[in-house]
Protein backbone atom coordinates (compact mmCIF):
# COMPACT_ATOMS: atom_id res chain seq x y z
CA MET A 1 -0.55 -0.11 -0.12
CA ASP A 2 2.47 2.17 1.13
CA THR A 3 4.11 1.56 -2.35
CA ASP A 4 1.10 2.15 -4.32
CA THR A 5 1.34 5.64 -2.56
CA VAL A 6 4.55 6.53 -3.62
CA ARG A 7 3.77 6.16 -7.16
CA SER A 8 0.50 7.40 -7.72
CA PRO A 9 0.35 10.81 -6.79
CA ALA A 10 1.77 12.45 -9.49
CA PRO A 11 -0.59 10.91 -12.44
CA ASP A 12 -3.35 10.91 -9.76
CA GLU A 13 -2.47 15.58 -9.25
CA ALA A 14 -2.21 15.65 -13.34
CA ALA A 15 -6.03 14.21 -13.67
CA GLY A 16 -7.16 15.81 -10.41
CA ARG A 17 -6.07 18.99 -12.09
CA ARG A 18 -7.52 18.39 -15.44
CA ARG A 19 -10.73 17.43 -13.84
CA GLU A 20 -10.75 20.57 -11.97
CA GLN A 21 -9.98 22.79 -14.98
CA ARG A 22 -12.73 20.94 -16.71
CA GLY A 23 -14.78 22.02 -14.03
CA TRP A 24 -13.30 25.93 -14.41
CA TYR A 25 -14.19 25.90 -17.71
CA PHE A 26 -17.75 25.59 -17.30
CA TYR A 27 -18.31 28.57 -15.13
CA ASP A 28 -17.15 30.55 -17.99
CA TRP A 29 -20.18 28.64 -20.11
CA ALA A 30 -22.63 29.44 -17.13
CA CYS A 31 -22.31 33.20 -16.61
CA SER A 32 -21.11 34.52 -19.98
CA VAL A 33 -24.69 34.26 -21.11
CA TYR A 34 -25.59 36.83 -18.70
CA SER A 35 -23.25 39.08 -20.22
CA THR A 36 -24.51 38.84 -23.58
CA SER A 37 -28.43 37.88 -23.27
CA VAL A 38 -29.14 40.15 -20.35
CA LEU A 39 -26.80 43.38 -19.87
CA THR A 40 -25.69 43.38 -23.39
CA VAL A 41 -28.85 42.30 -25.73
CA PHE A 42 -32.45 42.72 -23.84
CA LEU A 43 -32.37 44.33 -20.61
CA GLY A 44 -31.18 47.77 -21.49
CA PRO A 45 -33.79 48.31 -24.35
CA TYR A 46 -36.66 46.65 -21.89
CA LEU A 47 -35.75 47.91 -18.57
CA THR A 48 -35.79 51.11 -20.36
CA SER A 49 -39.09 50.63 -22.36
CA VAL A 50 -39.98 49.91 -18.48
CA ALA A 51 -39.14 53.07 -17.00
CA GLU A 52 -40.66 55.13 -20.07
CA ALA A 53 -44.49 53.23 -19.26
CA ALA A 54 -43.33 54.57 -15.81
CA ALA A 55 -42.60 58.40 -16.91
CA ASP A 56 -44.57 61.73 -16.23
CA ALA A 57 -45.33 63.84 -18.74
CA ASP A 58 -41.87 65.16 -18.92
CA GLY A 59 -40.54 61.74 -19.60
CA PHE A 60 -39.41 61.43 -15.76
CA VAL A 61 -39.41 58.83 -13.02
CA HIS A 62 -38.72 59.69 -9.52
CA PRO A 63 -36.74 56.98 -7.57
CA LEU A 64 -36.08 57.86 -4.17
CA GLY A 65 -37.84 61.36 -5.03
CA ILE A 66 -35.05 61.83 -6.83
CA PRO A 67 -36.19 63.03 -10.86
CA VAL A 68 -34.56 61.09 -13.47
CA ARG A 69 -35.07 60.86 -17.24
CA ALA A 70 -36.37 57.51 -18.12
CA GLY A 71 -33.60 56.71 -20.95
CA SER A 72 -30.59 57.46 -18.16
CA PHE A 73 -32.03 54.53 -15.25
CA PHE A 74 -30.15 51.69 -17.13
CA PRO A 75 -26.92 53.52 -17.11
CA TYR A 76 -27.77 54.94 -14.15
CA ALA A 77 -28.34 51.45 -12.75
CA VAL A 78 -25.24 49.90 -13.97
CA SER A 79 -23.52 52.38 -12.20
CA LEU A 80 -24.82 52.03 -8.88
CA SER A 81 -24.19 47.90 -9.86
CA VAL A 82 -20.89 48.31 -10.02
CA LEU A 83 -19.77 50.94 -7.39
CA LEU A 84 -21.38 48.35 -5.07
CA ALA A 85 -19.30 45.82 -6.45
CA VAL A 86 -16.19 47.82 -5.48
CA VAL A 87 -17.56 47.89 -2.24
CA VAL A 88 -18.02 44.04 -1.81
CA MET A 89 -15.35 42.49 -3.77
CA PRO A 90 -12.19 43.29 -1.47
CA LEU A 91 -14.03 42.17 1.59
CA VAL A 92 -14.79 38.88 0.03
CA GLY A 93 -11.90 38.43 -1.14
CA ALA A 94 -9.66 39.09 1.98
CA ALA A 95 -12.68 36.98 3.48
CA ALA A 96 -11.54 34.01 0.54
CA ASP A 97 -8.07 34.76 1.12
CA ARG A 98 -7.86 34.28 5.08
CA THR A 99 -10.42 31.11 5.02
CA GLY A 100 -9.40 29.39 1.90
CA ARG A 101 -13.12 28.78 1.26
CA LYS A 102 -13.69 30.34 -1.72
CA LYS A 103 -15.90 27.53 -2.88
CA PRO A 104 -19.05 28.47 -0.76
CA LEU A 105 -18.60 32.42 -1.59
CA LEU A 106 -18.41 31.71 -5.07
CA ALA A 107 -21.67 29.60 -4.83
CA ALA A 108 -23.23 32.21 -2.91
CA ALA A 109 -22.51 35.01 -5.20
CA ALA A 110 -23.12 32.74 -8.21
CA TYR A 111 -26.68 32.19 -7.13
CA THR A 112 -27.21 35.60 -6.12
CA GLY A 113 -26.23 36.43 -9.33
CA ALA A 114 -28.57 33.58 -11.14
CA ALA A 115 -31.91 34.21 -8.53
CA ALA A 116 -31.70 38.03 -9.42
CA THR A 117 -31.30 37.49 -12.82
CA ALA A 118 -34.32 34.73 -12.99
CA GLY A 119 -36.35 37.22 -10.94
CA MET A 120 -36.44 39.67 -14.01
CA PHE A 121 -39.46 36.93 -15.81
CA PHE A 122 -41.30 39.57 -13.26
CA LEU A 123 -40.60 42.65 -14.62
CA ASP A 124 -43.42 43.88 -16.47
CA GLY A 125 -45.75 47.21 -16.66
CA GLU A 126 -44.35 49.52 -14.86
CA ARG A 127 -42.05 47.88 -12.45
CA TYR A 128 -38.59 49.83 -13.10
CA LEU A 129 -37.55 49.89 -9.72
CA LEU A 130 -37.65 46.37 -9.91
CA GLY A 131 -36.09 46.04 -12.85
CA GLY A 132 -33.56 48.35 -11.08
CA LEU A 133 -32.50 46.20 -8.56
CA LEU A 134 -32.42 43.32 -9.89
CA LEU A 135 -29.87 44.59 -11.99
CA VAL A 136 -28.06 46.26 -9.18
CA VAL A 137 -27.92 42.31 -7.47
CA ALA A 138 -27.13 40.70 -10.76
CA ASN A 139 -24.69 42.68 -11.81
CA ALA A 140 -22.63 43.09 -8.77
CA ALA A 141 -22.88 39.53 -7.74
CA GLN A 142 -21.50 38.26 -11.08
CA SER A 143 -18.54 40.92 -10.97
CA VAL A 144 -17.62 38.93 -7.26
CA ALA A 145 -18.38 36.23 -8.90
CA MET A 146 -15.90 36.37 -11.78
CA MET A 147 -12.78 37.57 -9.29
CA LEU A 148 -13.34 34.30 -7.09
CA TYR A 149 -13.55 32.48 -10.12
CA ASN A 150 -10.29 33.94 -12.10
CA SER A 151 -8.37 33.50 -8.32
CA TYR A 152 -8.98 29.70 -9.02
CA LEU A 153 -6.64 30.29 -12.13
CA PRO A 154 -3.04 29.66 -10.33
CA GLN A 155 -4.81 27.13 -8.42
CA ILE A 156 -5.60 24.68 -11.19
CA ALA A 157 -2.64 25.37 -13.97
CA PRO A 158 1.00 25.12 -13.73
CA PRO A 159 2.43 28.67 -15.11
CA GLU A 160 3.00 26.46 -18.66
CA GLU A 161 -0.80 25.45 -19.18
CA ARG A 162 -2.09 29.13 -18.20
CA ASP A 163 -2.52 30.64 -21.51
CA ALA A 164 -4.37 27.59 -22.57
CA VAL A 165 -6.36 27.09 -19.86
CA SER A 166 -7.61 30.55 -19.91
CA SER A 167 -8.17 31.06 -23.62
CA ARG A 168 -10.19 27.98 -23.25
CA GLY A 169 -12.09 29.71 -20.58
CA TRP A 170 -12.94 32.63 -22.86
CA ALA A 171 -13.69 30.15 -25.60
CA PHE A 172 -16.45 28.35 -23.67
CA GLY A 173 -17.73 31.57 -22.48
CA TYR A 174 -18.34 33.00 -26.18
CA ALA A 175 -19.62 29.83 -27.40
CA ALA A 176 -22.46 29.29 -25.05
CA GLY A 177 -23.06 33.22 -25.16
CA ALA A 178 -23.48 32.61 -28.90
CA LEU A 179 -25.54 29.16 -28.75
CA VAL A 180 -28.06 30.91 -26.44
CA LEU A 181 -28.37 34.77 -28.32
CA VAL A 182 -29.36 32.20 -31.38
CA LEU A 183 -32.27 30.57 -29.45
CA ASN A 184 -32.92 33.82 -28.13
CA LEU A 185 -33.41 34.93 -31.14
CA VAL A 186 -35.54 32.05 -32.63
CA LEU A 187 -37.65 32.70 -29.79
CA TYR A 188 -38.26 36.82 -29.80
CA THR A 189 -38.85 36.38 -33.54
CA GLY A 190 -41.22 33.59 -33.82
CA HIS A 191 -42.66 34.75 -30.17
CA ASP A 192 -46.25 34.69 -31.89
CA ARG A 193 -45.82 31.21 -33.31
CA PHE A 194 -44.97 30.09 -29.60
CA GLY A 195 -48.61 32.16 -28.69
CA VAL A 196 -46.79 34.34 -26.23
CA SER A 197 -45.72 38.18 -26.38
CA GLU A 198 -42.86 40.31 -27.75
CA GLY A 199 -42.80 41.33 -23.72
CA MET A 200 -42.98 37.88 -22.72
CA ALA A 201 -40.31 36.49 -24.90
CA VAL A 202 -37.86 39.22 -23.52
CA ARG A 203 -38.41 38.21 -20.45
CA ILE A 204 -38.27 34.38 -20.80
CA CYS A 205 -34.89 34.93 -22.79
CA LEU A 206 -33.70 37.73 -19.48
CA ALA A 207 -35.00 34.70 -17.04
CA SER A 208 -33.77 31.94 -19.06
CA ALA A 209 -30.07 33.08 -18.43
CA GLY A 210 -30.31 33.34 -14.83
CA LEU A 211 -31.72 29.53 -15.11
CA TRP A 212 -29.12 28.39 -17.40
CA TRP A 213 -25.98 30.28 -14.89
CA GLY A 214 -27.44 28.32 -11.72
CA ALA A 215 -27.70 25.13 -13.86
CA PHE A 216 -23.97 24.89 -15.48
CA ALA A 217 -22.93 26.84 -11.86
CA LEU A 218 -23.06 23.21 -10.19
CA VAL A 219 -20.37 21.89 -12.32
CA PRO A 220 -17.39 23.88 -11.52
CA LEU A 221 -19.15 24.12 -7.78
CA ARG A 222 -18.90 19.87 -7.93
CA ARG A 223 -15.33 19.68 -9.50
CA LEU A 224 -13.03 22.85 -8.24
CA ARG A 225 -11.48 22.32 -4.18
CA ASP A 226 -11.00 24.65 -1.82
CA ARG A 227 -7.61 24.51 -0.44
CA ARG A 228 -6.27 25.74 3.45
CA ALA A 229 -5.02 29.07 3.28
CA PRO A 230 -0.83 28.85 3.04
CA ASP A 231 -1.11 31.45 6.41
CA ARG A 232 -4.07 32.70 7.65
CA GLU A 233 -2.57 35.72 8.92
CA ALA A 234 -1.77 37.21 5.60
CA ALA A 235 -4.73 38.44 4.23
CA LEU A 236 -5.15 41.44 5.56
CA PRO A 237 -8.78 42.33 5.62
CA GLY A 238 -10.59 43.67 2.54
CA PHE A 239 -9.68 47.30 1.75
CA ARG A 240 -6.16 47.35 4.09
CA GLN A 241 -5.12 44.24 1.51
CA LEU A 242 -6.06 46.78 -1.24
CA ALA A 243 -4.12 49.88 0.04
CA ALA A 244 -0.84 47.69 0.70
CA THR A 245 -1.22 46.52 -3.15
CA VAL A 246 -1.30 50.16 -3.87
CA ARG A 247 1.58 51.35 -1.73
CA ASP A 248 3.64 48.45 -3.69
CA MET A 249 2.64 49.34 -7.05
CA ARG A 250 3.54 53.03 -5.86
CA ARG A 251 7.50 51.85 -6.31
CA HIS A 252 6.61 51.31 -9.83
CA PRO A 253 5.14 54.36 -11.46
CA LEU A 254 5.11 53.12 -14.47
CA THR A 255 3.22 50.37 -13.87
CA LEU A 256 0.69 52.39 -12.71
CA ALA A 257 0.77 54.65 -15.51
CA PHE A 258 -0.27 51.95 -17.40
CA LEU A 259 -2.78 50.87 -15.77
CA LEU A 260 -4.43 54.15 -15.49
CA ALA A 261 -4.60 54.68 -19.17
CA TYR A 262 -5.86 50.87 -19.07
CA LEU A 263 -8.47 51.88 -17.00
CA VAL A 264 -9.44 54.92 -18.99
CA TYR A 265 -9.79 53.58 -22.14
CA ASN A 266 -11.17 50.24 -21.10
CA ASP A 267 -14.38 52.32 -19.24
CA GLY A 268 -15.42 53.34 -22.46
CA ILE A 269 -14.90 49.86 -24.09
CA GLN A 270 -17.33 48.17 -21.00
CA THR A 271 -19.62 50.95 -21.90
CA VAL A 272 -19.88 50.57 -25.46
CA ILE A 273 -20.95 46.87 -24.81
CA SER A 274 -23.23 47.79 -22.09
CA GLN A 275 -25.05 50.74 -23.91
CA ALA A 276 -24.82 49.80 -27.64
CA SER A 277 -28.27 47.97 -27.23
CA VAL A 278 -30.27 51.05 -26.13
CA TYR A 279 -28.53 53.06 -28.60
CA GLY A 280 -29.69 51.00 -31.10
CA SER A 281 -33.25 50.34 -29.96
CA LYS A 282 -33.99 54.04 -28.81
CA GLU A 283 -32.23 56.11 -31.10
CA LEU A 284 -32.01 54.09 -34.52
CA GLY A 285 -35.20 52.35 -34.35
CA LEU A 286 -33.35 49.07 -34.66
CA GLU A 287 -35.65 45.71 -33.79
CA GLN A 288 -34.37 43.55 -30.97
CA SER A 289 -33.77 40.57 -33.62
CA THR A 290 -31.38 43.02 -35.52
CA LEU A 291 -29.89 43.86 -32.10
CA ILE A 292 -29.93 40.16 -31.15
CA VAL A 293 -27.57 39.64 -34.84
CA ALA A 294 -25.42 42.47 -34.41
CA VAL A 295 -23.94 40.75 -31.02
CA LEU A 296 -23.65 37.59 -32.63
CA LEU A 297 -21.57 39.30 -35.25
CA VAL A 298 -19.38 40.89 -32.22
CA GLN A 299 -19.30 37.76 -30.72
CA VAL A 300 -17.87 35.79 -33.84
CA LEU A 301 -15.62 38.83 -34.75
CA ALA A 302 -14.05 39.32 -31.25
CA VAL A 303 -11.96 36.15 -31.88
CA ALA A 304 -11.24 37.02 -35.33
CA GLY A 305 -10.09 40.54 -34.12
CA ALA A 306 -7.78 39.15 -31.15
CA LEU A 307 -6.03 36.27 -33.25
CA ALA A 308 -5.37 39.27 -35.68
CA MET A 309 -4.13 41.88 -33.51
CA GLY A 310 -1.93 39.35 -31.81
CA ARG A 311 -0.38 38.97 -35.40
CA LEU A 312 -0.10 42.83 -35.68
CA ALA A 313 1.69 43.00 -32.21
CA ARG A 314 4.20 40.28 -33.05
CA ARG A 315 5.24 42.61 -35.80
CA TYR A 316 4.47 46.07 -34.44
CA GLY A 317 4.66 45.90 -30.73
CA ALA A 318 1.10 45.42 -28.18
CA LYS A 319 1.63 49.36 -27.28
CA ARG A 320 1.14 50.09 -30.85
CA THR A 321 -0.99 47.88 -31.73
CA ILE A 322 -3.22 49.14 -29.05
CA LEU A 323 -2.48 52.52 -29.70
CA GLY A 324 -4.13 51.69 -33.53
CA SER A 325 -7.25 49.83 -31.51
CA LEU A 326 -8.34 53.23 -29.80
CA VAL A 327 -7.73 55.35 -32.96
CA ALA A 328 -10.35 52.68 -34.30
CA TRP A 329 -12.90 52.97 -31.41
CA THR A 330 -12.58 56.80 -32.00
CA LEU A 331 -13.54 56.20 -35.50
CA THR A 332 -15.98 53.59 -34.95
CA LEU A 333 -18.12 55.50 -32.13
CA ALA A 334 -17.76 58.96 -35.09
CA ALA A 335 -19.08 56.64 -37.23
CA GLY A 336 -21.82 55.54 -34.77
CA TYR A 337 -22.94 59.18 -34.30
CA PHE A 338 -23.79 59.91 -37.93
CA LEU A 339 -25.80 56.32 -38.36
CA PRO A 340 -29.23 56.61 -40.06
CA ALA A 341 -32.29 55.53 -38.14
CA GLY A 342 -34.10 52.61 -39.60
CA ALA A 343 -31.28 51.15 -41.30
CA PRO A 344 -29.63 47.63 -39.90
CA MET A 345 -26.74 47.36 -42.54
CA TRP A 346 -25.10 50.13 -41.16
CA PHE A 347 -25.48 49.28 -37.72
CA PHE A 348 -23.72 45.95 -38.74
CA VAL A 349 -21.65 47.69 -40.16
CA LEU A 350 -21.11 49.18 -36.99
CA ALA A 351 -21.12 45.82 -34.73
CA ALA A 352 -17.84 44.52 -37.01
CA GLY A 353 -15.89 47.39 -36.48
CA ILE A 354 -16.91 47.11 -32.59
CA GLY A 355 -15.87 43.17 -32.75
CA LEU A 356 -13.08 43.69 -35.03
CA VAL A 357 -11.05 45.79 -31.95
CA LEU A 358 -13.13 44.38 -29.12
CA GLY A 359 -11.38 41.25 -28.04
CA GLY A 360 -7.65 42.04 -29.32
CA SER A 361 -7.71 45.98 -27.14
CA GLN A 362 -8.15 43.79 -24.02
CA ALA A 363 -6.40 40.97 -24.63
CA LEU A 364 -2.98 42.51 -25.51
CA SER A 365 -4.00 44.83 -22.28
CA ARG A 366 -3.95 42.04 -20.62
CA SER A 367 -0.80 41.00 -21.78
CA LEU A 368 1.22 43.88 -22.09
CA PHE A 369 0.30 44.35 -17.97
CA SER A 370 1.82 40.74 -17.24
CA HIS A 371 5.44 42.43 -18.76
CA LEU A 372 4.77 45.10 -16.06
CA VAL A 373 4.49 42.84 -12.57
CA PRO A 374 7.28 42.51 -10.37
CA PRO A 375 8.07 38.78 -10.20
CA GLY A 376 6.69 36.84 -7.85
CA LYS A 377 3.49 39.78 -7.25
CA GLU A 378 1.80 38.30 -10.02
CA ALA A 379 -1.82 37.54 -8.10
CA GLU A 380 -1.94 40.77 -5.85
CA TYR A 381 -1.34 43.01 -8.70
CA PHE A 382 -3.90 41.08 -11.11
CA SER A 383 -6.48 41.10 -8.26
CA ALA A 384 -5.93 44.85 -7.99
CA TYR A 385 -5.95 44.89 -11.65
CA GLU A 386 -9.66 43.31 -11.70
CA LEU A 387 -10.79 45.15 -8.58
CA SER A 388 -9.45 48.73 -10.21
CA ASP A 389 -11.09 47.53 -13.77
CA ARG A 390 -14.68 47.72 -11.87
CA GLY A 391 -13.52 50.05 -9.70
CA MET A 392 -13.63 53.04 -12.85
CA SER A 393 -16.33 51.33 -15.04
CA TRP A 394 -19.25 52.86 -13.13
CA LEU A 395 -17.85 55.98 -14.42
CA GLY A 396 -18.08 55.90 -18.64
CA PRO A 397 -22.21 54.54 -17.87
CA LEU A 398 -22.85 57.69 -15.48
CA LEU A 399 -21.13 59.89 -18.39
CA PHE A 400 -23.57 58.31 -20.85
CA GLY A 401 -26.50 59.20 -18.54
CA LEU A 402 -25.63 62.70 -17.97
CA THR A 403 -25.42 63.24 -21.23
CA TYR A 404 -28.46 61.69 -22.65
CA GLN A 405 -30.30 63.26 -19.49
CA LEU A 406 -28.86 66.83 -20.24
CA THR A 407 -29.60 66.62 -23.81
CA GLY A 408 -31.98 63.79 -24.99
CA SER A 409 -29.83 62.69 -27.45
CA TYR A 410 -28.21 59.55 -27.58
CA ARG A 411 -26.30 60.64 -30.20
CA ASP A 412 -24.86 62.83 -27.80
CA ALA A 413 -24.53 60.14 -25.20
CA ILE A 414 -22.85 57.64 -27.33
CA VAL A 415 -20.13 60.16 -28.60
CA SER A 416 -19.38 61.60 -25.26
CA LEU A 417 -17.75 58.74 -24.81
CA VAL A 418 -14.63 59.09 -27.38
CA GLY A 419 -13.17 61.35 -24.55
CA PHE A 420 -12.38 58.05 -23.01
CA PHE A 421 -9.98 56.41 -25.59
CA ALA A 422 -8.72 59.98 -26.70
CA LEU A 423 -7.58 60.22 -23.17
CA GLY A 424 -6.51 56.52 -22.93
CA PHE A 425 -4.76 57.34 -26.17
CA VAL A 426 -2.62 60.35 -24.75
CA LEU A 427 -2.00 58.27 -21.57
CA LEU A 428 -0.39 54.93 -22.85
CA ALA A 429 1.40 56.74 -25.87
CA ARG A 430 3.41 58.26 -22.42
CA VAL A 431 4.48 55.63 -21.24
CA PRO A 432 7.74 53.96 -21.51
CA VAL A 433 7.06 50.57 -22.02
CA ARG A 434 10.50 48.88 -22.42
CA ARG A 435 11.72 51.52 -19.18
CA ALA A 436 8.26 50.17 -17.09
CA ILE A 437 9.10 46.20 -17.40
CA ALA A 438 12.67 46.86 -17.17
CA ASP A 439 11.86 48.64 -13.66
CA ALA A 440 9.95 45.93 -12.69
CA GLY A 441 12.34 43.53 -12.71
CA ASN A 442 11.26 41.50 -16.16
CA PRO A 443 13.35 40.80 -19.14
CA VAL A 444 12.33 43.38 -22.09
CA PRO A 445 11.06 40.89 -24.98
CA GLU A 446 12.35 41.96 -28.44
CA ARG A 447 9.62 43.58 -29.93
CA ILE A 448 6.81 44.99 -27.15
């Protein structure tokens, strides 16, 4: 028995790791449907229409007595959800580090988000406040769950496997999002044949994303394992840990400079993703089926764009390629301002432009940042990276909502986001990435 125990750990350990990896992929498969079907396609236009039904003669709703233009309610709710996530994430992250019990926290966050999403089935009539509450809860829970999900990667994959494992997770998420969007498109466009109204079809699509999330979350929750925290005293409570990381980052000001540039332009990217369907529906008068096809187009081209930009980065360097993508984002938004209403083909062209730069700009930003992280501090710095990312992504929706509230024009609201890409371009162009990599103690690639 002792001999068997000595011989078996290596293959058993490898098999167990592969089992965990396969389970880990399925969380992306589970939760990505929320991001695509709910946040990107259906909820923005639908919640806006519910708020408009509840609005007064001047087009305002009054949550907690505050006058809010109905068209601004959805982006305000997105901003509030991100602020809530920023408060909760460091507390949950510190608890996970101290106890080593990430799986129960992941389950709590995932099923809170899934339940809130399933509850959107009851969002009808003038229940805009219910919709806003469910959005805030679901979106904040998804952010917390993704933080915990990502933190498993260093535990389930050795360094040489992480790129492949992470890429497969992304692929699972894209595949699930595209699959469910096709099913949504069949239900939505054929709602009469299925004997349901258009509004009921949307509510079924929203709720089904929550059921999908909850059902497939069972796979990672069965296969992932908790590990004992190596040092229970090492993890600081919540914001003290974040503050300690930021203090350490101050020793690497060029890394911080890149992070600031990324946070600015990524906020613009995230806002375009969450508000594009509202713009297409309310400003351009496009049908929901058109928006679904456009998002499917983005899903497919984001993969192709990431691969193409990866090749460009090998030739021209990651920094130059990202700068080029920011120019492309700016031109795409400027073109979006002039799109004619009721012209689906031009909206598809805009979606194609977004898809081609979406995957690559984010993927190259993450890989470039990895060169700027001091050796041995990867998990700590990437935790702050994700938390800071979430922490800034409330500003774009807020600006979008404020611009619409002040002007009453979604065209002005969408073009206001150009500032994020222009400022991000200037900030990134000023970062000497070769010196930043050397200052972080990493070898400088021949082309970067």
